[in-house]
Amino acid sequence: MTFFVYFFIFLSFMDFFAQLPIMSTYALNLGASEMFIGFIVGAYSFSNMFSNVISGQFVDQLGPKKVLTYGFVLNGLILFLYSIASTPNLLFIVRLAHGISAGLLVPAAFTFVSIMNRDGANKSGKKMAFSGAAVGIAAIMGPAFGGIVSKIAGSEWVFRLIGIPMIVSGLLTAFVFPNKKKESKTSAVPTRLFREYVLLFKKQGLLFAYFGALALMFSQGILAYMLPLKVAYLQLEDHISGLLMSTFGIIAILLFLLPTNKIFDWYKSEYLMIIGMGLISLSLIGLSFATKQHILFFIMGSYGAGFAFLFPSISALISRHSTREERGRAYGLFYGFFSLGSFAGSSITGALSMTPSEGFLTAASLLVVVSLLIGCILYVEKKKANRKTIGI
């Protein structure tokens, strides 16, 4: 069963990563303006943000099995709608619907990983590294798959070929997964439900994870929008953008699966996430100035290393700082911030008509600010703890 959990995580992110090298040009070929392309790319993340939060609530009340089953089938069916999107406006609507259906999947899958963790909270980092490996494989295969299939058969077939296994996975979930539904203590009263979400924001570990997710996906949203444009600006072949995205996935998955994954249980997640944000910000700065193809590949490898430090660390914080009864909501908010960051990254840069270099520097700036803020908080807390220890 563990294999299927990680496979479903892979498939959920494969859906996302396969879009990255084709969506900007797909919208452009339908006649979308540069500004509207940014909104089309970000529409998925905008609706996905709200869907993730709702999915977390459903997971806590119904159990992750039902949410995965219905989510996979619905998402698979919606993927086929890309074929009938003949105008930018229709494509925008399909992207919104796709974001809603896809948002049901990830909180449910990661809640399953957390529930299956038999090693306790202190070993959750390595478990999340394996989950990160599933994401990394999707990051390797997704962009390359999207670029190659789009070139051979057309962009519509990218969505069709992912939609079929989505529907099959929905049917498999009903038979493979145990029912993890529990008696929910969550009240359906809106005011009570609102307070329960507010309580999650009072936990420092969860706040760090949420802001880390926001910063990571803000950079990812800009990367998805700007990297193909950067490649086109440098007059490189179109498929290079897909290969560049796969490069960061290769480096990330190696760090996830090799013995290096033990560091996620040896060191505090908060420190590892700062290292990850630092590497990603340096990589984005490098992308803004790079003009040679081989340098772009080297920088994307560095980006992958930063992703490998950051993603398991912030995921582990959710598992460690939330109770089982609230874990679905905690992961729902977590991936809601993922979607918010991705939407903000692509939409803001599109609305402001930023160049690729300006977009990369904007993303790097946010990562630096968040990492410095978290670092200052940890430093102040450490000084207070030292004073208590020596009796001051």
GROMACS .gro file of C-alpha atoms in nm:
model
  392
    1MET     CA    1   0.000   0.000   0.000
    2THR     CA    2   0.291   0.236   0.071
    3PHE     CA    3   0.393   0.216  -0.294
    4PHE     CA    4   0.049   0.332  -0.404
    5VAL     CA    5   0.056   0.628  -0.166
    6TYR     CA    6   0.382   0.753  -0.312
    7PHE     CA    7   0.263   0.676  -0.666
    8PHE     CA    8  -0.048   0.885  -0.611
    9ILE     CA    9   0.168   1.172  -0.483
   10PHE     CA   10   0.379   1.133  -0.797
   11LEU     CA   11   0.073   1.137  -1.022
   12SER     CA   12  -0.075   1.442  -0.850
   13PHE     CA   13   0.244   1.641  -0.908
   14MET     CA   14   0.300   1.493  -1.255
   15ASP     CA   15  -0.024   1.667  -1.348
   16PHE     CA   16   0.123   1.998  -1.230
   17PHE     CA   17   0.478   1.967  -1.363
   18ALA     CA   18   0.377   1.846  -1.711
   19GLN     CA   19   0.199   2.179  -1.763
   20LEU     CA   20   0.502   2.394  -1.687
   21PRO     CA   21   0.683   2.397  -2.023
   22ILE     CA   22   0.368   2.416  -2.237
   23MET     CA   23   0.104   2.634  -2.070
   24SER     CA   24   0.251   2.975  -2.159
   25THR     CA   25   0.294   2.885  -2.525
   26TYR     CA   26  -0.040   2.697  -2.528
   27ALA     CA   27  -0.218   3.016  -2.421
   28LEU     CA   28  -0.009   3.225  -2.661
   29ASN     CA   29  -0.111   3.003  -2.955
   30LEU     CA   30  -0.477   3.062  -2.868
   31GLY     CA   31  -0.421   3.437  -2.901
   32ALA     CA   32  -0.380   3.538  -2.537
   33SER     CA   33  -0.197   3.861  -2.459
   34GLU     CA   34   0.117   3.854  -2.245
   35MET     CA   35  -0.076   3.990  -1.947
   36PHE     CA   36  -0.358   3.737  -1.986
   37ILE     CA   37  -0.107   3.451  -2.020
   38GLY     CA   38   0.005   3.525  -1.664
   39PHE     CA   39  -0.355   3.502  -1.541
   40ILE     CA   40  -0.419   3.182  -1.735
   41VAL     CA   41  -0.109   3.020  -1.587
   42GLY     CA   42  -0.206   3.143  -1.241
   43ALA     CA   43  -0.578   3.053  -1.266
   44TYR     CA   44  -0.498   2.691  -1.181
   45SER     CA   45  -0.317   2.791  -0.864
   46PHE     CA   46  -0.584   3.047  -0.767
   47SER     CA   47  -0.869   2.795  -0.758
   48ASN     CA   48  -0.634   2.524  -0.634
   49MET     CA   49  -0.562   2.739  -0.329
   50PHE     CA   50  -0.924   2.735  -0.210
   51SER     CA   51  -0.974   2.373  -0.309
   52ASN     CA   52  -0.676   2.264  -0.099
   53VAL     CA   53  -0.826   2.422   0.212
   54ILE     CA   54  -1.166   2.265   0.147
   55SER     CA   55  -1.002   1.931   0.076
   56GLY     CA   56  -0.829   1.942   0.415
   57GLN     CA   57  -1.167   1.980   0.584
   58PHE     CA   58  -1.313   1.692   0.382
   59VAL     CA   59  -1.014   1.473   0.474
   60ASP     CA   60  -1.072   1.531   0.846
   61GLN     CA   61  -1.444   1.457   0.817
   62LEU     CA   62  -1.462   1.185   0.550
   63GLY     CA   63  -1.114   1.035   0.557
   64PRO     CA   64  -0.847   1.063   0.283
   65LYS     CA   65  -0.967   0.756   0.092
   66LYS     CA   66  -1.295   0.906  -0.028
   67VAL     CA   67  -1.136   1.240  -0.109
   68LEU     CA   68  -0.868   1.071  -0.323
   69THR     CA   69  -1.120   0.848  -0.501
   70TYR     CA   70  -1.352   1.128  -0.609
   71GLY     CA   71  -1.067   1.373  -0.665
   72PHE     CA   72  -0.878   1.150  -0.910
   73VAL     CA   73  -1.186   1.068  -1.117
   74LEU     CA   74  -1.302   1.431  -1.133
   75ASN     CA   75  -0.955   1.561  -1.213
   76GLY     CA   76  -0.905   1.304  -1.487
   77LEU     CA   77  -1.231   1.402  -1.655
   78ILE     CA   78  -1.154   1.774  -1.640
   79LEU     CA   79  -0.815   1.720  -1.806
   80PHE     CA   80  -0.998   1.616  -2.123
   81LEU     CA   81  -1.167   1.959  -2.136
   82TYR     CA   82  -0.840   2.122  -2.248
   83SER     CA   83  -0.907   1.977  -2.594
   84ILE     CA   84  -1.220   2.192  -2.638
   85ALA     CA   85  -1.065   2.515  -2.505
   86SER     CA   86  -1.045   2.704  -2.835
   87THR     CA   87  -1.015   3.060  -2.695
   88PRO     CA   88  -0.813   3.220  -2.414
   89ASN     CA   89  -1.134   3.275  -2.213
   90LEU     CA   90  -1.234   2.908  -2.235
   91LEU     CA   91  -0.881   2.804  -2.142
   92PHE     CA   92  -0.901   3.030  -1.838
   93ILE     CA   93  -1.227   2.861  -1.726
   94VAL     CA   94  -1.081   2.512  -1.774
   95ARG     CA   95  -0.775   2.613  -1.573
   96LEU     CA   96  -0.998   2.726  -1.288
   97ALA     CA   97  -1.189   2.396  -1.292
   98HIS     CA   98  -0.865   2.199  -1.314
   99GLY     CA   99  -0.727   2.378  -1.009
  100ILE     CA  100  -1.038   2.291  -0.808
  101SER     CA  101  -1.025   1.919  -0.892
  102ALA     CA  102  -0.648   1.890  -0.846
  103GLY     CA  103  -0.668   2.061  -0.507
  104LEU     CA  104  -0.857   1.764  -0.365
  105LEU     CA  105  -0.565   1.526  -0.414
  106VAL     CA  106  -0.246   1.640  -0.243
  107PRO     CA  107  -0.373   1.709   0.115
  108ALA     CA  108  -0.540   1.366   0.116
  109ALA     CA  109  -0.228   1.187  -0.011
  110PHE     CA  110   0.006   1.357   0.237
  111THR     CA  111  -0.236   1.292   0.523
  112PHE     CA  112  -0.209   0.923   0.434
  113VAL     CA  113   0.171   0.945   0.451
  114SER     CA  114   0.151   1.111   0.791
  115ILE     CA  115  -0.094   0.851   0.925
  116MET     CA  116   0.127   0.566   0.801
  117ASN     CA  117   0.433   0.709   0.975
  118ARG     CA  118   0.501   0.444   1.241
  119ASP     CA  119   0.834   0.591   1.347
  120GLY     CA  120   0.686   0.885   1.531
  121ALA     CA  121   0.715   1.255   1.476
  122ASN     CA  122   1.093   1.260   1.512
  123LYS     CA  123   1.130   1.041   1.203
  124SER     CA  124   0.883   1.230   0.988
  125GLY     CA  125   1.157   1.418   0.804
  126LYS     CA  126   1.288   1.107   0.627
  127LYS     CA  127   0.933   0.999   0.543
  128MET     CA  128   0.870   1.336   0.387
  129ALA     CA  129   1.199   1.300   0.198
  130PHE     CA  130   1.054   0.989   0.032
  131SER     CA  131   0.742   1.189  -0.046
  132GLY     CA  132   0.971   1.455  -0.185
  133ALA     CA  133   1.131   1.186  -0.402
  134ALA     CA  134   0.790   1.117  -0.553
  135VAL     CA  135   0.757   1.488  -0.621
  136GLY     CA  136   1.112   1.490  -0.760
  137ILE     CA  137   1.039   1.207  -1.003
  138ALA     CA  138   0.736   1.402  -1.121
  139ALA     CA  139   0.956   1.710  -1.158
  140ILE     CA  140   1.195   1.508  -1.376
  141MET     CA  141   0.939   1.330  -1.589
  142GLY     CA  142   0.664   1.592  -1.599
  143PRO     CA  143   0.832   1.878  -1.788
  144ALA     CA  144   1.014   1.640  -2.025
  145PHE     CA  145   0.690   1.447  -2.085
  146GLY     CA  146   0.498   1.769  -2.146
  147GLY     CA  147   0.757   1.908  -2.384
  148ILE     CA  148   0.810   1.588  -2.585
  149VAL     CA  149   0.442   1.488  -2.616
  150SER     CA  150   0.347   1.844  -2.707
  151LYS     CA  151   0.607   1.850  -2.982
  152ILE     CA  152   0.510   1.510  -3.124
  153ALA     CA  153   0.130   1.498  -3.085
  154GLY     CA  154   0.018   1.842  -2.966
  155SER     CA  155  -0.042   1.995  -2.625
  156GLU     CA  156  -0.392   1.846  -2.593
  157TRP     CA  157  -0.244   1.497  -2.571
  158VAL     CA  158  -0.038   1.593  -2.268
  159PHE     CA  159  -0.360   1.638  -2.071
  160ARG     CA  160  -0.532   1.333  -2.220
  161LEU     CA  161  -0.243   1.099  -2.140
  162ILE     CA  162  -0.239   1.217  -1.778
  163GLY     CA  163  -0.618   1.212  -1.747
  164ILE     CA  164  -0.644   0.839  -1.821
  165PRO     CA  165  -0.422   0.718  -1.531
  166MET     CA  166  -0.595   0.973  -1.308
  167ILE     CA  167  -0.932   0.806  -1.364
  168VAL     CA  168  -0.780   0.459  -1.323
  169SER     CA  169  -0.612   0.567  -0.998
  170GLY     CA  170  -0.942   0.692  -0.864
  171LEU     CA  171  -1.092   0.347  -0.917
  172LEU     CA  172  -0.787   0.175  -0.767
  173THR     CA  173  -0.801   0.390  -0.456
  174ALA     CA  174  -1.140   0.246  -0.364
  175PHE     CA  175  -0.991  -0.105  -0.353
  176VAL     CA  176  -0.628  -0.055  -0.244
  177PHE     CA  177  -0.646   0.198   0.040
  178PRO     CA  178  -0.787   0.120   0.383
  179ASN     CA  179  -1.054   0.350   0.515
  180LYS     CA  180  -0.876   0.592   0.748
  181LYS     CA  181  -1.195   0.775   0.837
  182LYS     CA  182  -1.225   0.853   1.204
  183GLU     CA  183  -1.489   1.009   1.418
  184SER     CA  184  -1.445   1.377   1.350
  185LYS     CA  185  -1.470   1.625   1.629
  186THR     CA  186  -1.488   1.912   1.382
  187SER     CA  187  -1.808   2.108   1.408
  188ALA     CA  188  -1.995   2.205   1.095
  189VAL     CA  189  -2.081   2.543   1.252
  190PRO     CA  190  -1.894   2.807   1.043
  191THR     CA  191  -1.782   3.013   1.344
  192ARG     CA  192  -1.644   2.707   1.519
  193LEU     CA  193  -1.475   2.591   1.201
  194PHE     CA  194  -1.318   2.933   1.154
  195ARG     CA  195  -1.176   2.924   1.508
  196GLU     CA  196  -1.026   2.580   1.444
  197TYR     CA  197  -0.841   2.715   1.141
  198VAL     CA  198  -0.726   3.020   1.338
  199LEU     CA  199  -0.576   2.789   1.602
  200LEU     CA  200  -0.347   2.641   1.336
  201PHE     CA  201  -0.193   2.985   1.278
  202LYS     CA  202  -0.104   3.008   1.647
  203LYS     CA  203   0.148   2.725   1.613
  204GLN     CA  204   0.490   2.862   1.519
  205GLY     CA  205   0.604   2.546   1.340
  206LEU     CA  206   0.300   2.556   1.115
  207LEU     CA  207   0.350   2.926   1.044
  208PHE     CA  208   0.708   2.861   0.936
  209ALA     CA  209   0.586   2.584   0.705
  210TYR     CA  210   0.313   2.803   0.556
  211PHE     CA  211   0.545   3.094   0.482
  212GLY     CA  212   0.807   2.856   0.348
  213ALA     CA  213   0.548   2.703   0.115
  214LEU     CA  214   0.437   3.049   0.003
  215ALA     CA  215   0.791   3.160  -0.078
  216LEU     CA  216   0.882   2.832  -0.250
  217MET     CA  217   0.582   2.832  -0.480
  218PHE     CA  218   0.604   3.205  -0.548
  219SER     CA  219   0.943   3.129  -0.698
  220GLN     CA  220   0.805   2.818  -0.870
  221GLY     CA  221   0.520   3.016  -1.024
  222ILE     CA  222   0.763   3.272  -1.161
  223LEU     CA  223   0.990   2.994  -1.282
  224ALA     CA  224   0.701   2.824  -1.464
  225TYR     CA  225   0.606   3.149  -1.635
  226MET     CA  226   0.948   3.301  -1.701
  227LEU     CA  227   1.180   3.009  -1.775
  228PRO     CA  228   1.025   2.927  -2.116
  229LEU     CA  229   1.038   3.299  -2.198
  230LYS     CA  230   1.403   3.314  -2.087
  231VAL     CA  231   1.482   3.017  -2.312
  232ALA     CA  232   1.303   3.184  -2.603
  233TYR     CA  233   1.485   3.514  -2.535
  234LEU     CA  234   1.820   3.334  -2.556
  235GLN     CA  235   1.702   3.175  -2.884
  236LEU     CA  236   1.738   2.821  -2.754
  237GLU     CA  237   1.516   2.534  -2.870
  238ASP     CA  238   1.174   2.507  -2.703
  239HIS     CA  239   1.238   2.167  -2.545
  240ILE     CA  240   1.531   2.310  -2.346
  241SER     CA  241   1.290   2.460  -2.090
  242GLY     CA  242   1.152   2.115  -2.017
  243LEU     CA  243   1.501   1.969  -1.980
  244LEU     CA  244   1.598   2.251  -1.745
  245MET     CA  245   1.298   2.181  -1.522
  246SER     CA  246   1.387   1.812  -1.523
  247THR     CA  247   1.744   1.895  -1.418
  248PHE     CA  248   1.632   2.043  -1.089
  249GLY     CA  249   1.416   1.735  -1.032
  250ILE     CA  250   1.710   1.497  -1.090
  251ILE     CA  251   1.928   1.671  -0.832
  252ALA     CA  252   1.641   1.689  -0.582
  253ILE     CA  253   1.552   1.321  -0.609
  254LEU     CA  254   1.915   1.214  -0.564
  255LEU     CA  255   1.932   1.408  -0.238
  256PHE     CA  256   1.596   1.261  -0.132
  257LEU     CA  257   1.685   0.895  -0.193
  258LEU     CA  258   2.058   0.878  -0.117
  259PRO     CA  259   2.180   0.851   0.246
  260THR     CA  260   2.172   1.230   0.250
  261ASN     CA  261   1.801   1.198   0.343
  262LYS     CA  262   1.907   1.122   0.700
  263ILE     CA  263   1.985   1.488   0.756
  264PHE     CA  264   1.613   1.560   0.765
  265ASP     CA  265   1.592   1.368   1.094
  266TRP     CA  266   1.931   1.477   1.230
  267TYR     CA  267   1.887   1.854   1.207
  268LYS     CA  268   1.604   2.091   1.285
  269SER     CA  269   1.367   2.144   0.995
  270GLU     CA  270   1.371   2.519   1.054
  271TYR     CA  271   1.747   2.539   0.986
  272LEU     CA  272   1.726   2.315   0.680
  273MET     CA  273   1.449   2.524   0.529
  274ILE     CA  274   1.662   2.839   0.566
  275ILE     CA  275   1.946   2.665   0.380
  276GLY     CA  276   1.701   2.560   0.108
  277MET     CA  277   1.562   2.910   0.063
  278GLY     CA  278   1.915   3.048   0.046
  279LEU     CA  279   2.015   2.807  -0.232
  280ILE     CA  280   1.699   2.877  -0.430
  281SER     CA  281   1.739   3.254  -0.399
  282LEU     CA  282   2.101   3.234  -0.521
  283SER     CA  283   1.987   3.017  -0.812
  284LEU     CA  284   1.719   3.266  -0.912
  285ILE     CA  285   1.970   3.549  -0.904
  286GLY     CA  286   2.195   3.339  -1.126
  287LEU     CA  287   1.909   3.274  -1.371
  288SER     CA  288   1.848   3.646  -1.404
  289PHE     CA  289   2.203   3.703  -1.536
  290ALA     CA  290   2.279   3.374  -1.716
  291THR     CA  291   2.317   3.384  -2.094
  292LYS     CA  292   2.468   3.043  -2.173
  293GLN     CA  293   2.285   2.710  -2.194
  294HIS     CA  294   2.535   2.511  -1.985
  295ILE     CA  295   2.521   2.774  -1.711
  296LEU     CA  296   2.141   2.748  -1.703
  297PHE     CA  297   2.168   2.373  -1.643
  298PHE     CA  298   2.419   2.423  -1.360
  299ILE     CA  299   2.195   2.683  -1.195
  300MET     CA  300   1.887   2.460  -1.219
  301GLY     CA  301   2.088   2.187  -1.046
  302SER     CA  302   2.152   2.431  -0.761
  303TYR     CA  303   1.780   2.515  -0.758
  304GLY     CA  304   1.710   2.142  -0.721
  305ALA     CA  305   1.942   2.119  -0.420
  306GLY     CA  306   1.756   2.408  -0.257
  307PHE     CA  307   1.424   2.239  -0.327
  308ALA     CA  308   1.557   1.918  -0.172
  309PHE     CA  309   1.640   2.099   0.153
  310LEU     CA  310   1.322   2.304   0.165
  311PHE     CA  311   1.034   2.077   0.066
  312PRO     CA  312   1.081   1.786   0.314
  313SER     CA  313   1.161   2.031   0.593
  314ILE     CA  314   0.840   2.231   0.562
  315SER     CA  315   0.636   1.913   0.507
  316ALA     CA  316   0.782   1.759   0.822
  317LEU     CA  317   0.688   2.070   1.021
  318ILE     CA  318   0.321   2.006   0.938
  319SER     CA  319   0.341   1.647   1.063
  320ARG     CA  320   0.528   1.742   1.379
  321HIS     CA  321   0.317   2.040   1.482
  322SER     CA  322  -0.036   1.918   1.410
  323THR     CA  323  -0.249   1.655   1.582
  324ARG     CA  324  -0.403   1.370   1.386
  325GLU     CA  325  -0.749   1.524   1.426
  326GLU     CA  326  -0.642   1.847   1.255
  327ARG     CA  327  -0.384   1.712   1.012
  328GLY     CA  328  -0.609   1.724   0.708
  329ARG     CA  329  -0.683   2.092   0.769
  330ALA     CA  330  -0.315   2.160   0.841
  331TYR     CA  331  -0.207   2.003   0.511
  332GLY     CA  332  -0.498   2.170   0.332
  333LEU     CA  333  -0.379   2.512   0.445
  334PHE     CA  334  -0.022   2.413   0.366
  335TYR     CA  335  -0.102   2.338   0.003
  336GLY     CA  336  -0.336   2.635  -0.005
  337PHE     CA  337  -0.027   2.850   0.059
  338PHE     CA  338   0.151   2.650  -0.213
  339SER     CA  339  -0.119   2.748  -0.459
  340LEU     CA  340  -0.133   3.108  -0.336
  341GLY     CA  341   0.240   3.144  -0.394
  342SER     CA  342   0.225   2.995  -0.742
  343PHE     CA  343  -0.072   3.212  -0.839
  344ALA     CA  344   0.086   3.528  -0.700
  345GLY     CA  345   0.418   3.458  -0.871
  346SER     CA  346   0.284   3.413  -1.222
  347SER     CA  347   0.003   3.670  -1.193
  348ILE     CA  348   0.205   3.956  -1.043
  349THR     CA  349   0.489   3.919  -1.289
  350GLY     CA  350   0.239   3.897  -1.576
  351ALA     CA  351   0.036   4.199  -1.460
  352LEU     CA  352   0.350   4.409  -1.419
  353SER     CA  353   0.489   4.287  -1.753
  354MET     CA  354   0.819   4.195  -1.590
  355THR     CA  355   1.109   4.061  -1.790
  356PRO     CA  356   1.241   3.716  -1.693
  357SER     CA  357   1.534   3.875  -1.509
  358GLU     CA  358   1.303   4.105  -1.311
  359GLY     CA  359   1.077   3.813  -1.223
  360PHE     CA  360   1.363   3.595  -1.100
  361LEU     CA  361   1.503   3.877  -0.884
  362THR     CA  362   1.157   3.943  -0.736
  363ALA     CA  363   1.123   3.577  -0.634
  364ALA     CA  364   1.473   3.575  -0.486
  365SER     CA  365   1.391   3.885  -0.280
  366LEU     CA  366   1.087   3.721  -0.120
  367LEU     CA  367   1.286   3.409  -0.030
  368VAL     CA  368   1.558   3.620   0.131
  369VAL     CA  369   1.305   3.818   0.336
  370VAL     CA  370   1.126   3.505   0.463
  371SER     CA  371   1.449   3.323   0.548
  372LEU     CA  372   1.586   3.626   0.735
  373LEU     CA  373   1.261   3.663   0.928
  374ILE     CA  374   1.261   3.298   1.036
  375GLY     CA  375   1.631   3.315   1.119
  376CYS     CA  376   1.579   3.621   1.341
  377ILE     CA  377   1.292   3.453   1.527
  378LEU     CA  378   1.502   3.141   1.590
  379TYR     CA  379   1.797   3.352   1.703
  380VAL     CA  380   1.586   3.548   1.953
  381GLU     CA  381   1.432   3.228   2.090
  382LYS     CA  382   1.773   3.068   2.128
  383LYS     CA  383   1.905   3.367   2.322
  384LYS     CA  384   1.602   3.357   2.553
  385ALA     CA  385   1.654   2.984   2.611
  386ASN     CA  386   2.023   3.039   2.694
  387ARG     CA  387   1.934   3.309   2.946
  388LYS     CA  388   1.689   3.078   3.120
  389THR     CA  389   1.952   2.803   3.128
  390ILE     CA  390   2.208   3.020   3.309
  391GLY     CA  391   1.941   3.167   3.534
  392ILE     CA  392   1.941   3.527   3.407
   0.00000   0.00000   0.00000
